[in-house]
Short mmCIF file of C-alpha atoms and ligand atoms in Angstrom, two decimals:
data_model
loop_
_atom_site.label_atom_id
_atom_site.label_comp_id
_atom_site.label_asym_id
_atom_site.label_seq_id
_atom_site.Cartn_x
_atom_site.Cartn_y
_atom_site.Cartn_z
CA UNK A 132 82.31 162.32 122.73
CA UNK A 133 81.34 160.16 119.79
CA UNK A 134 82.96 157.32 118.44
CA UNK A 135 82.99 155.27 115.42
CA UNK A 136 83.44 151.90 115.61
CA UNK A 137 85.03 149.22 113.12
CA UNK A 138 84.21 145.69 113.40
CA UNK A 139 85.68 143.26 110.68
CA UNK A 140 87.31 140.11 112.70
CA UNK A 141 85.08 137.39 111.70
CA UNK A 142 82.10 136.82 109.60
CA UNK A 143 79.94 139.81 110.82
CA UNK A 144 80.90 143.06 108.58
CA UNK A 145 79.55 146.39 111.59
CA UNK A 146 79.99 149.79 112.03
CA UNK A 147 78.38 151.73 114.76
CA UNK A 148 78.32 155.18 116.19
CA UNK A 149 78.35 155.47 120.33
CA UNK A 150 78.55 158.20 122.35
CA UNK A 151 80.34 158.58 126.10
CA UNK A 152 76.61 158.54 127.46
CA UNK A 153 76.47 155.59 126.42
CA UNK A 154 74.35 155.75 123.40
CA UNK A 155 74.40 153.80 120.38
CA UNK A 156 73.42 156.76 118.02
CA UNK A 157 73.50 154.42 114.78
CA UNK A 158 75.13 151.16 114.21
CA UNK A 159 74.67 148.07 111.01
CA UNK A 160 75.79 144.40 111.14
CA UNK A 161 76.09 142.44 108.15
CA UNK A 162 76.29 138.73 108.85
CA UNK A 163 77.83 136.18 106.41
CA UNK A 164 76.14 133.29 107.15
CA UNK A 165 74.75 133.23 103.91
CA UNK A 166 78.23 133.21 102.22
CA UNK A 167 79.75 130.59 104.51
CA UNK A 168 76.76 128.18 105.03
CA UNK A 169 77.71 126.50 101.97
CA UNK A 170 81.11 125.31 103.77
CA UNK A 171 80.19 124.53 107.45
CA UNK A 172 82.54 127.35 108.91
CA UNK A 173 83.75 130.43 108.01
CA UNK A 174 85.96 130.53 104.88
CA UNK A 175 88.77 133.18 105.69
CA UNK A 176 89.20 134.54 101.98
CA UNK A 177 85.49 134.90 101.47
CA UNK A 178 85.23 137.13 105.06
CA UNK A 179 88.17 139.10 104.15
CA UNK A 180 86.27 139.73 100.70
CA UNK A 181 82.61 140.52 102.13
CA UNK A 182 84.12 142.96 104.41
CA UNK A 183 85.68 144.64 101.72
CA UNK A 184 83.10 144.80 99.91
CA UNK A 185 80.74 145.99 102.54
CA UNK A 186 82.37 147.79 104.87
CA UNK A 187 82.96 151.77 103.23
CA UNK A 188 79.06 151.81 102.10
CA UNK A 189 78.26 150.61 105.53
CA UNK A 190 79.76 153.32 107.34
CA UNK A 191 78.34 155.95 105.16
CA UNK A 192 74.98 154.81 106.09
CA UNK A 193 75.65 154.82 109.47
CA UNK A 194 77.15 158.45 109.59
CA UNK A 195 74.12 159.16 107.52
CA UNK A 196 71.35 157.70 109.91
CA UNK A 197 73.38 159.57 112.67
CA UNK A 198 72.77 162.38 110.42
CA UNK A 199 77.20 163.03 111.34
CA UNK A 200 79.99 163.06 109.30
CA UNK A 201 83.39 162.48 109.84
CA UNK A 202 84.13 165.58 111.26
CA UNK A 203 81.85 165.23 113.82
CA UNK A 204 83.56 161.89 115.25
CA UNK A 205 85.87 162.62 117.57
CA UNK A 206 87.68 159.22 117.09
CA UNK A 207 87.45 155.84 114.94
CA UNK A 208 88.11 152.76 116.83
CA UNK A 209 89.11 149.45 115.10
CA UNK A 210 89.21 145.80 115.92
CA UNK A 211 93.02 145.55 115.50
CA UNK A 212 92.90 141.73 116.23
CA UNK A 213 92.50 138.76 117.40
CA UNK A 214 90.56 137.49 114.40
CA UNK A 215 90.92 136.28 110.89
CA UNK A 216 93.72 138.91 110.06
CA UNK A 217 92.00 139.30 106.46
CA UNK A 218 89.07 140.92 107.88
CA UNK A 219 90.67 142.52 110.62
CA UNK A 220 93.33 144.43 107.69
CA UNK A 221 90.16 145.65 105.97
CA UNK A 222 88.32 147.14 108.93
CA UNK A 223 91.66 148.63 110.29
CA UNK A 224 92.77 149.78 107.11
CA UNK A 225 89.55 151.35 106.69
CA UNK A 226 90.04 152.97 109.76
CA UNK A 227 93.26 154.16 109.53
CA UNK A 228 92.34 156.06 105.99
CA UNK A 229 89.45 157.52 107.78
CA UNK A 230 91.79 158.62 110.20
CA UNK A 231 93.86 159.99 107.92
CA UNK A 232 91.68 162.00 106.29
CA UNK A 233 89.90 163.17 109.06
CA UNK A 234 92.62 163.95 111.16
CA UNK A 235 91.10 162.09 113.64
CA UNK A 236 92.56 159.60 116.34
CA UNK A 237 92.82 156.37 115.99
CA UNK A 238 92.05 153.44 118.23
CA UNK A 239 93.13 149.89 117.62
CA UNK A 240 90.93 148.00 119.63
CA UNK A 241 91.56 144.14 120.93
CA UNK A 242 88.65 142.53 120.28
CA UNK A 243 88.48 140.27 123.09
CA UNK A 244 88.53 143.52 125.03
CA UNK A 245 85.54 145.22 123.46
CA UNK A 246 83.55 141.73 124.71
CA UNK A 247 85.35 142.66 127.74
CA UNK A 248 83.73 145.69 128.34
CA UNK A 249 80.64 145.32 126.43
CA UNK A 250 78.48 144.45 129.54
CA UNK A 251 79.55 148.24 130.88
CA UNK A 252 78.04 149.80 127.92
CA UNK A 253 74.89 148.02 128.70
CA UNK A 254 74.85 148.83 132.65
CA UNK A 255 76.20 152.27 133.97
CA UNK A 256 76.15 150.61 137.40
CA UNK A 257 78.35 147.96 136.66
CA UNK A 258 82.11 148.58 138.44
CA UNK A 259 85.53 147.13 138.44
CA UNK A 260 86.62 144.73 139.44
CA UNK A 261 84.63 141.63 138.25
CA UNK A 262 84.73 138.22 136.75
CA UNK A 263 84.62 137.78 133.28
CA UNK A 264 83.51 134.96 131.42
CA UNK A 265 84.09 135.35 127.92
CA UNK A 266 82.77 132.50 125.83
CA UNK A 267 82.75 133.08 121.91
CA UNK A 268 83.46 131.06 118.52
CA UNK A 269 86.84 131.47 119.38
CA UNK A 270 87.69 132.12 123.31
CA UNK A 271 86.72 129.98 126.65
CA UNK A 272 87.77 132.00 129.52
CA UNK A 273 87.74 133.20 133.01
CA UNK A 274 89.32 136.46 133.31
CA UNK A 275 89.68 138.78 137.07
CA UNK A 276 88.66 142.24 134.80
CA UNK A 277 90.10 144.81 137.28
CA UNK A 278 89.60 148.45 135.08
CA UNK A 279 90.87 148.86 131.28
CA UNK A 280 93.54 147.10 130.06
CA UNK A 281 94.21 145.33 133.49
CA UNK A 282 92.78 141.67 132.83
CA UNK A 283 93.87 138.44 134.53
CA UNK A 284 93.11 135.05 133.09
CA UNK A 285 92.30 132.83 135.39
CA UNK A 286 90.95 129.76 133.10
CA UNK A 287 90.94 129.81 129.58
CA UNK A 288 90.22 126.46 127.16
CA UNK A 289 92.63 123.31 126.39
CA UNK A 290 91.36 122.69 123.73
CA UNK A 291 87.30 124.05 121.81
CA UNK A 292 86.17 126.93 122.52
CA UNK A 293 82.65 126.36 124.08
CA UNK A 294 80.52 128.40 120.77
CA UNK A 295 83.30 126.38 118.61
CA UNK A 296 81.76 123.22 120.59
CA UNK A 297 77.90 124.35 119.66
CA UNK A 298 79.09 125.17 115.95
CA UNK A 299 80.59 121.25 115.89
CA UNK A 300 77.55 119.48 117.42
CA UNK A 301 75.66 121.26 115.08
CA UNK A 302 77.97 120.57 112.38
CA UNK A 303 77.71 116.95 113.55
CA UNK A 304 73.51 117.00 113.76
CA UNK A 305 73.16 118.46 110.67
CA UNK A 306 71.83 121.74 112.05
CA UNK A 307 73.39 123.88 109.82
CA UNK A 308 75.56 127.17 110.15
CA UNK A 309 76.14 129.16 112.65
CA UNK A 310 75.30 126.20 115.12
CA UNK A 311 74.77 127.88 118.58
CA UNK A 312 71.38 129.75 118.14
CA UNK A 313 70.37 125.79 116.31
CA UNK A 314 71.26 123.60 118.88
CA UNK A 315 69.90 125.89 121.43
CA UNK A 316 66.34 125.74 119.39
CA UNK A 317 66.46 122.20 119.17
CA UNK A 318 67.87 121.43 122.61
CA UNK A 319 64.31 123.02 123.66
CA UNK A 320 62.33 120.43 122.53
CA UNK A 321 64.59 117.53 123.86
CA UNK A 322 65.56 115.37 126.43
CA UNK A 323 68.79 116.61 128.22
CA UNK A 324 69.07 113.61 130.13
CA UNK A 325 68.00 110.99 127.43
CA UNK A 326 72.13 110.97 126.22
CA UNK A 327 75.11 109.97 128.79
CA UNK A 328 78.04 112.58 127.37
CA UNK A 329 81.37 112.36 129.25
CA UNK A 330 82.41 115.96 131.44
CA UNK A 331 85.45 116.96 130.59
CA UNK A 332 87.73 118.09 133.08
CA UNK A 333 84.42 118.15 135.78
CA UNK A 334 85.80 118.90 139.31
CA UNK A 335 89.59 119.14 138.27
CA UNK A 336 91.77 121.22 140.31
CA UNK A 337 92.71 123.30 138.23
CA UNK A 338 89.82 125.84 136.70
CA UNK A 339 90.44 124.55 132.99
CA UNK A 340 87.82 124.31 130.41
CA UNK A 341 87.90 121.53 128.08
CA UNK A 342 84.57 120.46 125.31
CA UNK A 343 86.48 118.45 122.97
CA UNK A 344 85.79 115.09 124.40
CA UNK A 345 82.23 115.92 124.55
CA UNK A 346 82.27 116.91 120.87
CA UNK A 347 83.36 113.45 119.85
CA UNK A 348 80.88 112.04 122.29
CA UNK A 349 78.10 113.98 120.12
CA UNK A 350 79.42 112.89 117.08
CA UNK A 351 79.48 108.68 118.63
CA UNK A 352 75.86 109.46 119.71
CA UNK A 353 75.02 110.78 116.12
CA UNK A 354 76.79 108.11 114.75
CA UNK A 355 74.97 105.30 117.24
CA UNK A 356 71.31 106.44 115.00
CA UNK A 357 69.95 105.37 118.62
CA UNK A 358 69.41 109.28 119.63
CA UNK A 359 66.64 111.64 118.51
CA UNK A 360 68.20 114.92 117.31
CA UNK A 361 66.76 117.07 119.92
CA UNK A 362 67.54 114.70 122.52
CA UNK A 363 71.55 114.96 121.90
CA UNK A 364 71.79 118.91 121.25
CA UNK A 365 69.36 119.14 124.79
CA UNK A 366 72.17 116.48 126.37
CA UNK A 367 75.17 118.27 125.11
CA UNK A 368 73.85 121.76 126.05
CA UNK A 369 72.95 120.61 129.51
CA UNK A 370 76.77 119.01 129.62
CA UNK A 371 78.32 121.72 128.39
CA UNK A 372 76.39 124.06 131.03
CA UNK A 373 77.25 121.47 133.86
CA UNK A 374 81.09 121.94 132.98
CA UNK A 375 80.82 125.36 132.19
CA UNK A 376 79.11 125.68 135.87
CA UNK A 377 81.57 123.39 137.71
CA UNK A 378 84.96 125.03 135.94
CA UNK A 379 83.96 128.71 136.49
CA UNK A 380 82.72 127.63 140.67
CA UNK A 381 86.44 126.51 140.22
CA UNK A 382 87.89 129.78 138.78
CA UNK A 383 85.72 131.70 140.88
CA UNK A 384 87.08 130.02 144.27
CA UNK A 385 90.89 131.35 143.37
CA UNK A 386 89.82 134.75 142.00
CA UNK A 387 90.08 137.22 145.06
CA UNK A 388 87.06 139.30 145.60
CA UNK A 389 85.04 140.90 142.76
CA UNK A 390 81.73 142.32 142.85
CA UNK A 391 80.05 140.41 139.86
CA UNK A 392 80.00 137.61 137.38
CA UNK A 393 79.46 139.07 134.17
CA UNK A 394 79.22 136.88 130.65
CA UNK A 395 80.09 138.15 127.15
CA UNK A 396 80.99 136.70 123.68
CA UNK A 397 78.40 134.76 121.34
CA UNK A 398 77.53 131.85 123.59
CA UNK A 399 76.17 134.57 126.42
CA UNK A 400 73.30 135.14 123.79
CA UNK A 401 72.01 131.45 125.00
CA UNK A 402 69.24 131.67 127.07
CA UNK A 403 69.93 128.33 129.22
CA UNK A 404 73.93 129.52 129.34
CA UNK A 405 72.55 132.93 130.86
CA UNK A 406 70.32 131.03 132.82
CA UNK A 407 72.53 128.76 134.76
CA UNK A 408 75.28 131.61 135.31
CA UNK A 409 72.44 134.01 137.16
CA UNK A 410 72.22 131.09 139.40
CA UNK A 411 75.76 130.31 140.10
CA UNK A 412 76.13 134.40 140.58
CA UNK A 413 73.37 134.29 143.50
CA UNK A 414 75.07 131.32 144.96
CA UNK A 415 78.25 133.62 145.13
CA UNK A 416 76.06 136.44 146.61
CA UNK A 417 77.33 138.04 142.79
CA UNK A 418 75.83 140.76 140.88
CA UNK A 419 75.03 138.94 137.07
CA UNK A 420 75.55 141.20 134.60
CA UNK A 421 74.83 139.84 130.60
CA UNK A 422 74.37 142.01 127.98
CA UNK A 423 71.89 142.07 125.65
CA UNK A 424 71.99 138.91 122.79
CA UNK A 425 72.57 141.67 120.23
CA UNK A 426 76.14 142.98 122.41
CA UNK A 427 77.30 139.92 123.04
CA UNK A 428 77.74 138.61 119.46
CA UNK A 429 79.85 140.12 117.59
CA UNK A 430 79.48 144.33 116.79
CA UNK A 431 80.37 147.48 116.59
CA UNK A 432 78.98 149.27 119.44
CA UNK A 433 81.39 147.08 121.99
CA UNK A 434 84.21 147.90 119.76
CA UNK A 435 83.61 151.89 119.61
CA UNK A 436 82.71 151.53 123.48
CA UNK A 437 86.21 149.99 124.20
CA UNK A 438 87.68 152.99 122.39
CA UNK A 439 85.61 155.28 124.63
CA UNK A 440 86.93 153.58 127.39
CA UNK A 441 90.55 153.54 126.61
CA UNK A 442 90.21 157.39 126.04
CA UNK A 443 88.38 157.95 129.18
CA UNK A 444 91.31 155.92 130.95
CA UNK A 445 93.69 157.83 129.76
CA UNK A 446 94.93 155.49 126.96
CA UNK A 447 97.04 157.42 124.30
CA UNK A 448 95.83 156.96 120.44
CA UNK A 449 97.46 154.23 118.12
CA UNK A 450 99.82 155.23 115.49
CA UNK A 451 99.04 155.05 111.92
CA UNK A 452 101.46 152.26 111.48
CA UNK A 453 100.21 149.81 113.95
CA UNK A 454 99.67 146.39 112.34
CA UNK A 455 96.44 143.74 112.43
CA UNK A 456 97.39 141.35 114.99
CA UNK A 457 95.93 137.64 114.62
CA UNK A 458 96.31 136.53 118.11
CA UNK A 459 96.76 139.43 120.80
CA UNK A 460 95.60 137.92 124.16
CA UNK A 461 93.90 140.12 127.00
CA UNK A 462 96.46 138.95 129.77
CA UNK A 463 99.95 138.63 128.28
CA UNK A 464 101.21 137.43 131.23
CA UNK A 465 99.24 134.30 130.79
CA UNK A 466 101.27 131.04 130.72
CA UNK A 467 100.17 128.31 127.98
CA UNK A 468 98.34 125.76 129.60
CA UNK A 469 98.94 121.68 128.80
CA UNK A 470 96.49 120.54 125.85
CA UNK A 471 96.68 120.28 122.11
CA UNK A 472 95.45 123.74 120.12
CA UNK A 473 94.96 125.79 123.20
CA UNK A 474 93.24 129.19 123.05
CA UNK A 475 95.36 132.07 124.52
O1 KG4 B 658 81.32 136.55 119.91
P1 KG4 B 658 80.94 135.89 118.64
O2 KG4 B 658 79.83 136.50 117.81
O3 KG4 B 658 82.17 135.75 117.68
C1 KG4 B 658 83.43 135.42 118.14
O4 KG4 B 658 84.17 136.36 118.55
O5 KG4 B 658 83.73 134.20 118.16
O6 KG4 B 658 80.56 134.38 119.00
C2 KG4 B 658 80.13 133.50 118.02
C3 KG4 B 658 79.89 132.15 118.68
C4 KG4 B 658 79.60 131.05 117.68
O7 KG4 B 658 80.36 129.91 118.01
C5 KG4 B 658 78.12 130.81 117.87
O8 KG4 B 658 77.71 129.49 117.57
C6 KG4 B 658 77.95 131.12 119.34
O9 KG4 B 658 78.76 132.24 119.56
N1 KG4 B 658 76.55 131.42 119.66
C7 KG4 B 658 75.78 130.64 120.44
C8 KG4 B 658 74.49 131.22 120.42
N2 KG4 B 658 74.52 132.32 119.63
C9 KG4 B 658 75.80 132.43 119.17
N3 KG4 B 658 76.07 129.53 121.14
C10 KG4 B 658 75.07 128.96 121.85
N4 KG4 B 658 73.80 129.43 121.86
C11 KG4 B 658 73.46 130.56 121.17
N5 KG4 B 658 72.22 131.02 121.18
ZN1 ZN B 659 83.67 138.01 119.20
#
């Protein structure tokens, strides 16, 4: 079986051909940075633009270094959402036509759902059920994974997302954009201890993640000009590990048995994040499971690997007519939790 994947959601334009043995036959990632560095962030209208620009040539390169065409794929698999729904209409519009012509199936993939899985494209050996953290620019959370399409949240954030916490203490440093891989070079030649930063939510009951009080910590220290640079992005990354540590202990606790902690999304590409999770796994007697840096920010291969899976489940195709969804959470069942902007 081979799959084309579609990956449009944010700032990184991909496209990438995977195969049910788990092969990524061919696969391109455009990043934006370039085009959004000028603004701190990522400017919706100018991702939604990129992608369409990029996107169509991008795929016939792919097919061509796969040395496949269309005909050949047995499926094309989308991000359908969560995301900026700009870029998510291009890549699933895209899709859809390539569906269309190819009379091929198509698979409307949840994002959040091809992080979800990502780590089982990178280990065969890895089985359900386990705990997921998922920590990207968007999402903070602890999810029970228990096969596809059958995800619990057990924590998710009140308020920052912990990669949207790196991108603002870079922000806030002057680090430039994207923040994470930044503050995770400078933190390496600082003090993490030389800063006091407040833990937000540390040993609460219930396994919440918060970082926006440590955010505006950063930004007092910054603003204090008695900190070093490396100093405060080596005190907030050792904070934000300490609560990341004590809230997912927490999450882990009322989880029911699983047989490993696995870590996906952007953030899992930090080496001190990675780091301190292998430990807390061993503590639990837990497998740790972390993809590669280059699955675990955003691609194609997770998102044509989620489509494999659904299929392989059992999952029916998506209709032509299915629309781009700007939130679409992994657990519906979810309830809101108490906090200002809260992250499904
Ligand atoms: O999964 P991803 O590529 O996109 C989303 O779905 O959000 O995650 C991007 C996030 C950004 O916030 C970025 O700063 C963060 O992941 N990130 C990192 C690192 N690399 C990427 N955060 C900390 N350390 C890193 N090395
Ligand atoms: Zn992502």
């Amino acid at each position: 079986m081979l799959v084309l994947g579609i990956e449009s959601s944010c700032d990184e334009t991909a496209a990438a051909l995977v195969t049910a043995d788990r092969t990524i036959v061919a696969q391109a990632i455009a990043s934006q940075d370039a085009d959004h560095a000028p603004f701190g962030g990522v400017v919706p209208e100018i991702a939604a633009r990129a992608h369409a620009e990029r996107l169509t040539p991008m795929i016939e390169r792919v097919l061509a270094e796969a040395q496949v065409t269309l005909a050949d794929c047995d499926a094309i698999a989308a991000t359908a959402g969560p995301g900026l729904i700009g870029g998510v209409m291009v890549g699933l519009v895209t899709a859809k036509a390539l569906a269309m012509a190819g009379d091929k199936p198509l698979l409307a993939i949840n994002h959040l759902e091809g992080h979800a899985l990502s780590p089982r494209l990178a280990d065969p050996a890895l089985a359900f059920p386990y705990a997921l953290l998922l920590v990207s620019g968007g999402h903070c959370q602890l999810l029970r994974v228990d096969g596809v399409g059958r995800y619990t949240r057990i924590a998710t954030t009140i308020d920052d997302a912990l990669g949207e916490a790196f991108d603002k203490t870079a922000k806030i440093l002057g680090l430039g954009f994207p923040g994470g891989p930044a503050v995770e070079r400078h933190a390496a030649t600082g003090d993490p201890r030389a800063v006091p930063l407040p833990r937000p939510l540390f040993g609460s009951a219930e396994p919440h993640f918060s970082f926006a009080g440590l955010k505006s910590a950063v930004l007092r220290a910054q603003d204090s000009g008695l900190h070093a640079t490396a100093d405060i992005a080596a005190s907030f990354q050792r904070v934000a590990i300490d609560c990341l540590l004590d809230r997912t202990r927490r999450g882990l606790a009322g989880m029911g048995p699983v047989g490993a902690l696995v870590v996906a999304g952007g953030v899992a590409s930090n080496r001190a994040v990675r780091a301190a999770l292998e430990g807390l796994a061993a503590d639990h007697d837990l497998r740790f499971v972390a993809p590669p840096p280059s699955l675990c920010t955003d691609n194609a291969a997770m998102i044509a690997w989620a489509g494999i899976e659904r299929l392989q489940a059992g999952f029916a195709s998506d209709p032509l007519d299915i629309s781009a969804r700007p939130r679409w959470p992994l657990d519906p069942a979810a309830e809101p939790v108490r906090g200002a902007g809260v992250k499904g």
